[in-house]
Short mmCIF file of C-alpha atoms in Angstrom, two decimals:
data_model
loop_
_atom_site.label_atom_id
_atom_site.label_comp_id
_atom_site.label_asym_id
_atom_site.label_seq_id
_atom_site.Cartn_x
_atom_site.Cartn_y
_atom_site.Cartn_z
CA MET A 181 16.95 -58.22 -42.52
CA SER A 182 19.50 -56.40 -40.43
CA LYS A 183 20.37 -52.81 -39.65
CA ALA A 184 23.45 -53.17 -41.86
CA PHE A 185 21.23 -54.23 -44.78
CA ILE A 186 18.96 -51.21 -44.26
CA ALA A 187 21.98 -48.90 -44.08
CA GLU A 188 23.39 -50.40 -47.28
CA VAL A 189 20.10 -49.88 -49.14
CA ILE A 190 19.93 -46.28 -47.92
CA GLN A 191 23.55 -45.70 -48.92
CA ASP A 192 23.00 -47.02 -52.44
CA ALA A 193 19.68 -45.24 -52.98
CA ALA A 194 20.70 -41.85 -51.59
CA GLU A 195 24.34 -42.02 -52.67
CA ILE A 196 25.63 -41.03 -49.24
CA THR A 197 28.51 -42.29 -47.11
CA GLY A 198 28.26 -45.46 -45.06
CA VAL A 199 28.47 -43.52 -41.80
CA SER A 200 25.57 -41.26 -42.80
CA ALA A 201 23.52 -44.24 -43.99
CA ASN A 202 24.14 -46.08 -40.71
CA ARG A 203 23.11 -43.00 -38.72
CA THR A 204 19.96 -42.69 -40.84
CA ALA A 205 19.09 -46.36 -40.29
CA THR A 206 19.56 -45.93 -36.54
CA ILE A 207 17.32 -42.85 -36.48
CA LEU A 208 14.66 -44.68 -38.52
CA ILE A 209 14.62 -47.67 -36.16
CA GLU A 210 14.52 -45.40 -33.09
CA ALA A 211 11.57 -43.47 -34.57
CA ILE A 212 9.65 -46.70 -35.19
CA VAL A 213 10.30 -47.90 -31.62
CA LYS A 214 9.27 -44.50 -30.20
CA GLU A 215 6.02 -44.59 -32.18
CA MET A 216 5.26 -48.12 -30.99
CA LYS A 217 5.87 -47.11 -27.36
CA LYS A 218 3.64 -44.04 -27.74
CA ASN A 219 0.70 -45.48 -29.72
CA GLY A 220 1.08 -49.24 -29.35
CA LYS A 221 1.38 -49.76 -33.09
CA PHE A 222 3.23 -48.66 -36.21
CA THR A 223 1.85 -48.96 -39.73
CA LEU A 224 4.02 -48.89 -42.81
CA PRO A 225 1.72 -48.56 -45.85
CA SER A 226 2.03 -51.34 -48.43
CA PHE A 227 4.10 -53.36 -45.94
CA GLY A 228 2.17 -54.06 -42.74
CA THR A 229 1.43 -53.18 -39.14
CA PHE A 230 3.49 -53.81 -36.02
CA THR A 231 1.42 -53.93 -32.81
CA VAL A 232 2.43 -54.19 -29.17
CA ARG A 233 0.45 -56.76 -27.20
CA LYS A 234 0.49 -57.56 -23.52
CA THR A 235 1.08 -61.13 -22.38
CA LYS A 236 -0.36 -62.52 -19.17
CA ALA A 237 1.64 -64.07 -16.38
CA ARG A 238 1.56 -67.84 -16.63
CA LYS A 239 3.13 -71.04 -15.40
CA GLY A 240 5.83 -72.71 -17.44
CA VAL A 241 8.02 -75.77 -17.22
CA ASN A 242 11.82 -75.83 -17.21
CA PRO A 243 12.57 -78.35 -20.01
CA ARG A 244 15.81 -79.54 -18.38
CA THR A 245 14.53 -80.23 -14.89
CA GLY A 246 10.78 -80.44 -15.41
CA GLU A 247 10.42 -77.91 -12.59
CA GLU A 248 7.39 -75.62 -12.74
CA ILE A 249 8.29 -71.92 -12.98
CA LYS A 250 6.39 -68.64 -13.08
CA VAL A 251 6.65 -66.56 -16.25
CA LYS A 252 6.07 -62.84 -15.68
CA ALA A 253 3.60 -60.75 -17.65
CA GLY A 254 5.22 -58.74 -20.40
CA LYS A 255 4.87 -57.28 -23.86
CA THR A 256 5.50 -58.69 -27.31
CA VAL A 257 5.44 -57.29 -30.84
CA ARG A 258 3.21 -58.79 -33.51
CA PHE A 259 3.32 -58.14 -37.24
CA LYS A 260 0.46 -58.36 -39.72
CA ALA A 261 1.38 -58.14 -43.39
CA SER A 262 -0.67 -55.85 -45.63
CA PRO A 263 -2.67 -57.40 -48.49
CA SER A 264 -0.37 -55.75 -51.07
CA LEU A 265 2.71 -57.30 -49.39
CA LYS A 266 1.04 -60.71 -49.44
CA LYS A 267 0.39 -60.34 -53.19
CA MET A 268 3.99 -59.30 -53.90
CA VAL A 269 5.47 -62.21 -51.99
#
């Protein structure tokens, strides 16, 4: 799914212009990201939950050279589908 797909669905459902639908899709995505930064998760009922998880620093291997490298700690986003989504799919 892409932002363009979301904007197209909004445009068709709300019968608005493409520019307005694109702006709405952008605002929606920004609101989701803001909520995830603030609370560490975002739940969309009947769809699922996005959660932010921290990853630890670790050692990795460069596949080309075989050289050992350090991978910094960071954050990643996980998604867990709701039971109703699992039934629909």
